[in-house]
Short mmCIF file of N, CA and C and ligand atoms in Angstrom, two decimals:
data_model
loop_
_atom_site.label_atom_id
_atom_site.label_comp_id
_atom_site.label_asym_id
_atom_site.label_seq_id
_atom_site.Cartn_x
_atom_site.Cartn_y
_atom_site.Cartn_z
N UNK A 4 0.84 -1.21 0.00
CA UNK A 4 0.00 0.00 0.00
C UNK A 4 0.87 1.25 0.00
N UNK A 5 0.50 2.21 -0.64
CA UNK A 5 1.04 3.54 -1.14
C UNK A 5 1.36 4.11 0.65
N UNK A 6 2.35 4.77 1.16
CA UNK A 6 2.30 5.63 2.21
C UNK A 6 3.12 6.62 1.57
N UNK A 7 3.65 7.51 2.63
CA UNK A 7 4.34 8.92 2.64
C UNK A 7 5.30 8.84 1.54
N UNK A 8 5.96 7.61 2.16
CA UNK A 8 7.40 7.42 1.27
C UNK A 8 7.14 7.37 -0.64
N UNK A 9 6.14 6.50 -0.86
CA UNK A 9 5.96 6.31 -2.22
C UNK A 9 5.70 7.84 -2.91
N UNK A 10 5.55 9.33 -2.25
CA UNK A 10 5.41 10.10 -2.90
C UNK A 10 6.78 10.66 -2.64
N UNK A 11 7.52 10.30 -1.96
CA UNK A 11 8.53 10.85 -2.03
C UNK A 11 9.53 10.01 -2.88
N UNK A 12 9.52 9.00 -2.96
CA UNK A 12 10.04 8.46 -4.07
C UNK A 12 9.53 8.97 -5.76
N UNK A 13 7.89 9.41 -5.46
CA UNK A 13 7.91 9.86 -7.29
C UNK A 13 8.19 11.00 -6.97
N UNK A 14 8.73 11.84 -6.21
CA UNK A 14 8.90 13.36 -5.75
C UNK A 14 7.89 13.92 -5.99
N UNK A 15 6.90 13.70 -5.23
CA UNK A 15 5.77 14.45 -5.03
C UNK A 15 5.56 15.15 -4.29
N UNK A 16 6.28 14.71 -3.08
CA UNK A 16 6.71 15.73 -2.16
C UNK A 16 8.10 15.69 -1.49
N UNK A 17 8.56 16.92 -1.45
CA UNK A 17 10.02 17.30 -1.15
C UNK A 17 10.54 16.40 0.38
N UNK A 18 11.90 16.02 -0.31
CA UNK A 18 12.78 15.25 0.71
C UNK A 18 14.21 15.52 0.32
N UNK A 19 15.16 15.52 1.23
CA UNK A 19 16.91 16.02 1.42
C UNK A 19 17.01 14.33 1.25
N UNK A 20 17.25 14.49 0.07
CA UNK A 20 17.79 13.10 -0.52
C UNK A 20 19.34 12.99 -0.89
N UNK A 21 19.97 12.17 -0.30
CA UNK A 21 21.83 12.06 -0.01
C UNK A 21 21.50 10.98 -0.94
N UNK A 22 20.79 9.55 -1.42
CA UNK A 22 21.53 9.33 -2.32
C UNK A 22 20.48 8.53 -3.13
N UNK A 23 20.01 8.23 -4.25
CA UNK A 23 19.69 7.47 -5.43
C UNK A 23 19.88 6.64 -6.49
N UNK A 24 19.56 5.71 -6.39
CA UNK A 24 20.18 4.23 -7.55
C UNK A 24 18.57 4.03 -8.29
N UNK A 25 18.59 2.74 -8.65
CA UNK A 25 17.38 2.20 -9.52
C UNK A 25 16.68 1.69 -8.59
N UNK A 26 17.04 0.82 -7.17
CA UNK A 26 16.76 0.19 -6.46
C UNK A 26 16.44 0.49 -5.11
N UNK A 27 17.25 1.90 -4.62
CA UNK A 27 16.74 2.09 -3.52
C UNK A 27 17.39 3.98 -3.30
N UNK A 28 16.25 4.36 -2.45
CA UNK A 28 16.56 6.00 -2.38
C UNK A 28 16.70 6.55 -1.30
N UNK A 29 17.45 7.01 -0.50
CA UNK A 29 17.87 7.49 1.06
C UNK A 29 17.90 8.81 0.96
N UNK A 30 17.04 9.56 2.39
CA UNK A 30 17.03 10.33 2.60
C UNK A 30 16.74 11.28 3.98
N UNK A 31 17.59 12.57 4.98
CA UNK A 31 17.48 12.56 5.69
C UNK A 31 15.81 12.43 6.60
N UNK A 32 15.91 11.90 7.69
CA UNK A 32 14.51 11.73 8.72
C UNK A 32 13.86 13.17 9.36
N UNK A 33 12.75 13.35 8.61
CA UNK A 33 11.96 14.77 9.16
C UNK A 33 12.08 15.13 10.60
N UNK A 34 12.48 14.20 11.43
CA UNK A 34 12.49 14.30 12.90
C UNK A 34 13.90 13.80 13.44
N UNK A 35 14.77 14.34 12.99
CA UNK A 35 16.09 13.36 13.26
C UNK A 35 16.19 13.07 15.00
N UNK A 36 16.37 11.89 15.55
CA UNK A 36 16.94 11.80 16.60
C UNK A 36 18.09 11.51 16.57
N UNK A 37 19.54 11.98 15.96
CA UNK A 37 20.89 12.09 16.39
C UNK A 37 21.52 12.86 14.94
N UNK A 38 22.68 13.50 15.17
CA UNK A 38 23.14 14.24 14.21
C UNK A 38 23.01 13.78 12.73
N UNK A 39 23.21 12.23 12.83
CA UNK A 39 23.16 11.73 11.23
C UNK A 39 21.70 10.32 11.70
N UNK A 40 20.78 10.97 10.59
CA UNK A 40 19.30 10.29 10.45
C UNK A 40 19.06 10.44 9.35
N UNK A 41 19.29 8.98 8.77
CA UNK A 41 19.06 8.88 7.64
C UNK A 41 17.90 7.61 7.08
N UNK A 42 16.96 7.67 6.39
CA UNK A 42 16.04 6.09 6.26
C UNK A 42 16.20 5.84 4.88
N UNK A 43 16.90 4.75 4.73
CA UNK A 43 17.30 3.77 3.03
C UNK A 43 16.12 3.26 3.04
N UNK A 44 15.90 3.36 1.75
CA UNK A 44 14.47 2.68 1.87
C UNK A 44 14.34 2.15 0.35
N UNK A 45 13.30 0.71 0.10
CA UNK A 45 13.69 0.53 -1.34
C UNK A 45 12.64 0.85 -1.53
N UNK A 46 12.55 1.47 -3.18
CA UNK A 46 11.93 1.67 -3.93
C UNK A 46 10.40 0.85 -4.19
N UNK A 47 10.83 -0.12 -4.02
CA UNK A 47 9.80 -1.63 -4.08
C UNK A 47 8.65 -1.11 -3.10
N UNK A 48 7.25 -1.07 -3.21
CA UNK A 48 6.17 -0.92 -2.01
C UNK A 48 6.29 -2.13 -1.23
N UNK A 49 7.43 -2.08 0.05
CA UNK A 49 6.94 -3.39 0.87
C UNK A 49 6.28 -3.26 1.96
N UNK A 50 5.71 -3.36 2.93
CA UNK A 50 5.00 -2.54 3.82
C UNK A 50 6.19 -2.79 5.66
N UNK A 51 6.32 -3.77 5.30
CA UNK A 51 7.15 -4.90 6.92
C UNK A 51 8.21 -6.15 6.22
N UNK A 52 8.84 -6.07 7.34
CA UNK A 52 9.64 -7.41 6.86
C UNK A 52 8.76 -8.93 7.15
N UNK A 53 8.15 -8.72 7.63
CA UNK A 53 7.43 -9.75 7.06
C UNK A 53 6.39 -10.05 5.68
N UNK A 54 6.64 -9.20 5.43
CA UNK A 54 6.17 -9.01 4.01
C UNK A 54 7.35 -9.52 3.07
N UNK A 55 8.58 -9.43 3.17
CA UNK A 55 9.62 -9.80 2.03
C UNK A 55 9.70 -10.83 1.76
N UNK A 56 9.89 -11.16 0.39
CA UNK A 56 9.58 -12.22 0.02
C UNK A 56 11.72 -12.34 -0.83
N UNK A 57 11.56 -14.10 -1.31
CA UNK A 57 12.96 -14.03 -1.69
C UNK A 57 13.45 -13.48 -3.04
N UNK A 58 12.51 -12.71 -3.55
CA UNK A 58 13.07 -12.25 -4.80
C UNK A 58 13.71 -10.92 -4.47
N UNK A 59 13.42 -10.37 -2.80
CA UNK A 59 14.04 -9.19 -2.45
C UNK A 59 15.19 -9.26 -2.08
N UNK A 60 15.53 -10.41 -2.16
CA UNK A 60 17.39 -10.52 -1.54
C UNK A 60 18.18 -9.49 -2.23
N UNK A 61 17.89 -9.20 -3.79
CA UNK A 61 19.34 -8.86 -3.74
C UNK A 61 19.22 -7.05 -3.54
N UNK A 62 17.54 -6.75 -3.71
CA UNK A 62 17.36 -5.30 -3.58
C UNK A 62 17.72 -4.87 -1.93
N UNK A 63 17.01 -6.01 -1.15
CA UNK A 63 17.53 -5.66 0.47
C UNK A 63 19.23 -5.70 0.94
N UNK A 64 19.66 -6.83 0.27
CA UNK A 64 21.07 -6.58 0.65
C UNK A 64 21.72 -5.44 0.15
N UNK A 65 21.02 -4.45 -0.97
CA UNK A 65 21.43 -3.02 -1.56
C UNK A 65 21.53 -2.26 -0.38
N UNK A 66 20.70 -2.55 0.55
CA UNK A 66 19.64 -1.69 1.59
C UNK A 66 21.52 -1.46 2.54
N UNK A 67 22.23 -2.43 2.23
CA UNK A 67 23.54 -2.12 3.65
C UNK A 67 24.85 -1.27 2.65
N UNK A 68 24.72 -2.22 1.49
CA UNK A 68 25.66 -1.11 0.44
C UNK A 68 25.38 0.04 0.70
N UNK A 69 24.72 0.61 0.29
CA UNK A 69 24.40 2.12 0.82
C UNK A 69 24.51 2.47 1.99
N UNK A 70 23.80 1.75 2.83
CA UNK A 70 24.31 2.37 4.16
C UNK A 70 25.75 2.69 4.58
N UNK A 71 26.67 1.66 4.18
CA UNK A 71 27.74 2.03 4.63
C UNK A 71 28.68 3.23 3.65
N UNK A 72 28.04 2.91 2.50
CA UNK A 72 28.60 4.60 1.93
C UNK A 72 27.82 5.80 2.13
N UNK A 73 26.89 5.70 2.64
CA UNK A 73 26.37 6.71 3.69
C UNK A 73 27.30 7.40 4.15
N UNK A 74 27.61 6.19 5.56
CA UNK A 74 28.10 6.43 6.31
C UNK A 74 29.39 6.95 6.65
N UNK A 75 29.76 6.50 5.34
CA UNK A 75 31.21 7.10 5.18
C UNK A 75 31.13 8.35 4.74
N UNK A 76 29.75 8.82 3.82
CA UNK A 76 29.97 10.01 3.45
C UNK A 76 29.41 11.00 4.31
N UNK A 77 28.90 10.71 5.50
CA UNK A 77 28.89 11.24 6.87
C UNK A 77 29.61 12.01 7.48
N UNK A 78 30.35 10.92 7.64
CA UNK A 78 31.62 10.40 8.68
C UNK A 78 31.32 9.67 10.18
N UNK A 79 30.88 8.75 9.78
CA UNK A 79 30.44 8.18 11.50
C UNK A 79 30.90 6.59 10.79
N UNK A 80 31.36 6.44 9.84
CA UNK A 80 31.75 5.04 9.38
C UNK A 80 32.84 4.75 10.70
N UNK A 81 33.86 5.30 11.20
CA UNK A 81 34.85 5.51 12.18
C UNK A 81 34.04 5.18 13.30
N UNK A 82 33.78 6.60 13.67
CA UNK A 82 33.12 6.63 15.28
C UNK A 82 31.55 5.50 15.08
N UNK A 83 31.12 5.24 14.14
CA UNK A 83 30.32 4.05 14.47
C UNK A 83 28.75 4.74 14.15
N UNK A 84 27.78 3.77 14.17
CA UNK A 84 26.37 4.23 14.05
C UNK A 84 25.46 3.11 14.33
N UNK A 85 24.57 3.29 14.16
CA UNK A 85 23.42 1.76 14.27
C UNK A 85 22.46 1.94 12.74
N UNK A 86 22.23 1.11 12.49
CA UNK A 86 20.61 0.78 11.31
C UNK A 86 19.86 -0.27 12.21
N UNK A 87 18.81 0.25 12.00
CA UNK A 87 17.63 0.15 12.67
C UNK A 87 16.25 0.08 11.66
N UNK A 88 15.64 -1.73 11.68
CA UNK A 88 14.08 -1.63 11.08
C UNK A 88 13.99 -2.42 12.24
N UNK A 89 12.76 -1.17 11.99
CA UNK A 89 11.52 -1.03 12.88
C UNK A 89 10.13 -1.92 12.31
N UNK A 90 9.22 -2.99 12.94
CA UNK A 90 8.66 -3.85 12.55
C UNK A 90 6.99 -3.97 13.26
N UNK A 91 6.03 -3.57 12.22
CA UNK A 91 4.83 -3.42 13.37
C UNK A 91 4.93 -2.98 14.55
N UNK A 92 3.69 -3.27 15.53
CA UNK A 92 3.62 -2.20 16.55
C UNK A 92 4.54 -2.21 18.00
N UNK A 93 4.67 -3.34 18.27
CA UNK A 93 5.87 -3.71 19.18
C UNK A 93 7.46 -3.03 18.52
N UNK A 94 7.21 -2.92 17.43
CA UNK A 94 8.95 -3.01 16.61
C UNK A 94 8.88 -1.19 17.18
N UNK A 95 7.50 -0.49 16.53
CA UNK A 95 7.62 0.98 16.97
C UNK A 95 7.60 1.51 15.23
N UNK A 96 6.96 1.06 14.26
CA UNK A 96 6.99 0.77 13.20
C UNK A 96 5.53 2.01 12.98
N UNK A 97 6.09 3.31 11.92
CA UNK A 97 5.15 4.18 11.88
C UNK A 97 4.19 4.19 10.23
N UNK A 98 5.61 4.16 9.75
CA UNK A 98 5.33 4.00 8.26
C UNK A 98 5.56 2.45 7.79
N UNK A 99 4.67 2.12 6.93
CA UNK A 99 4.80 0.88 6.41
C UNK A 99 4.93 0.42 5.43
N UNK A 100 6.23 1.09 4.97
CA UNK A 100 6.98 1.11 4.06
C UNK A 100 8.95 0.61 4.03
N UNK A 101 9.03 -0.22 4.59
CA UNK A 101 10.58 -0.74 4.84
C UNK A 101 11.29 0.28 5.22
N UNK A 102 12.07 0.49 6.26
CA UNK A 102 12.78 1.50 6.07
C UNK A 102 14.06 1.40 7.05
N UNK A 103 15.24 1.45 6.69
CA UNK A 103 16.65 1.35 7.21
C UNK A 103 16.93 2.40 8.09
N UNK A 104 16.93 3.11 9.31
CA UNK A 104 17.20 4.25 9.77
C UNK A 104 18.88 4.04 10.23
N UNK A 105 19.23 4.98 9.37
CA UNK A 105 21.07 5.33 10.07
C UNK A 105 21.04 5.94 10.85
N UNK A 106 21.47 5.77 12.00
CA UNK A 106 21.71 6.60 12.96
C UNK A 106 22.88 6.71 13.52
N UNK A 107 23.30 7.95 13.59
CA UNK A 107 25.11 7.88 14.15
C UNK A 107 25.43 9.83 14.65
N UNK A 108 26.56 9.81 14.50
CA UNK A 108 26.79 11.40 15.85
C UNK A 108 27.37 11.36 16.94
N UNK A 109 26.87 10.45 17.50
CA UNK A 109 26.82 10.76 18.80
C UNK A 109 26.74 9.33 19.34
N UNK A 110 26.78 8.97 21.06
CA UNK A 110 27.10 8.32 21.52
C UNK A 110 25.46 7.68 21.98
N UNK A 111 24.60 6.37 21.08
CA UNK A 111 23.50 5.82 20.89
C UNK A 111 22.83 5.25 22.22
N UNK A 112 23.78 5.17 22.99
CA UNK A 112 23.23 4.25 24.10
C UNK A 112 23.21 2.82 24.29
N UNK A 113 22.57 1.83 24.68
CA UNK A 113 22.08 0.35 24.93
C UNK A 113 21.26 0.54 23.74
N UNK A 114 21.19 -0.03 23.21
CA UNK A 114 19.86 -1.13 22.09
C UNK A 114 18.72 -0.90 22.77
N UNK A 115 18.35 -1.45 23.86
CA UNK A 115 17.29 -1.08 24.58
C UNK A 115 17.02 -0.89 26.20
N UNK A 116 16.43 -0.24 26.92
CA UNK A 116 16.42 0.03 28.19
C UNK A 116 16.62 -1.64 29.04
N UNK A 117 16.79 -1.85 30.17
CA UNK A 117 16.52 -3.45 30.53
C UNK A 117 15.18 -2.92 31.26
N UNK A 118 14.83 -4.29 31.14
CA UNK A 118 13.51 -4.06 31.89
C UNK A 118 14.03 -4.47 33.04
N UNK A 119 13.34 -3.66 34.73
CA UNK A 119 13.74 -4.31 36.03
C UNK A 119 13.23 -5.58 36.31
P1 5GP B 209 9.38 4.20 11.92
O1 5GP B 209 8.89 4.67 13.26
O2 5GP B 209 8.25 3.77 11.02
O3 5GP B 209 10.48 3.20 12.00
O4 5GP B 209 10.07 5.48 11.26
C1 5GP B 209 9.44 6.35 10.40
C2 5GP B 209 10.32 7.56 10.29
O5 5GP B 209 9.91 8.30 9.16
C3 5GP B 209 10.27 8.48 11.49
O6 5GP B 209 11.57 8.61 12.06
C4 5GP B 209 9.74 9.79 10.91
O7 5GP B 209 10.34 10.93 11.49
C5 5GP B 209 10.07 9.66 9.44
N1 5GP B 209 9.15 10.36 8.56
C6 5GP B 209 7.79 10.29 8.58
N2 5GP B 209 7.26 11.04 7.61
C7 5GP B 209 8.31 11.60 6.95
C8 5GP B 209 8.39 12.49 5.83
O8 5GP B 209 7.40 12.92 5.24
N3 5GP B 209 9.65 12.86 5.43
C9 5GP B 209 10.77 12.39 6.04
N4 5GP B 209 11.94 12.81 5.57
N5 5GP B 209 10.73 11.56 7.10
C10 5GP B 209 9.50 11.16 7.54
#
């Protein structure tokens, strides 16, 4: 199903896009939480990873190529970063549309809080 992203992929509406191939289009996060926020995202309408099927192998494994020349063209390839999908409602999953978030800058924290 069509969300936000699919118009920003036909540029329908404006996005700070760092980088573009045939297969997949990255661009910074309207709400960044850390200096470098970035969401790779493919082109393909997938909604969740449970939705991928195996003909996406070789477009998803695109999904880290990029990231890491991202990241280099950052600069947090060094000091480090996280990618992050987010998966339905437990995952924290807004748009449902695949999406890779780079995150790097700064010092990320734990993965996740512990629970007591
Ligand atoms: P999720 O919570 O689904 O993993 O992440 C969705 C992300 O998309 C959020 O970080 C949110 O800020 C970002 N986002 C939502 N709508 C837009 C938009 O129209 N443009 C951009 N650049 N980012 C968006």
């Amino acid at each position: 199903m069509a969300t936000i992203f699919s118009k920003i992929i036909a540029k329908e509406i404006p996005a700070d896009i760092v980088y573009e191939d045939d297969l997949v289009l990255a661009f910074k996060d309207i709400q960044p939480i850390a200096p470098v926020h970035i969401l790779i995202i493919p082109k393909k309408e997938i909604a969740t990873v449970n939705d991928v099927i195996e003909a996406d192998e070789v477009m998803l494994g695109r999904l880290f190529i990029v990231a890491a020349k991202i990241a280099k063209e950052q600069g947090v390839d060094e000091s480090g970063y996280r990618l992050m999908v987010n998966v339905n409602h437990d995952g924290g999953q807004e748009v449902f549309h695949i999406h890779m978030h780079l995150l790097g800058g700064r010092r990320l924290g734990p993965m996740l809080v512990k629970k007591k």
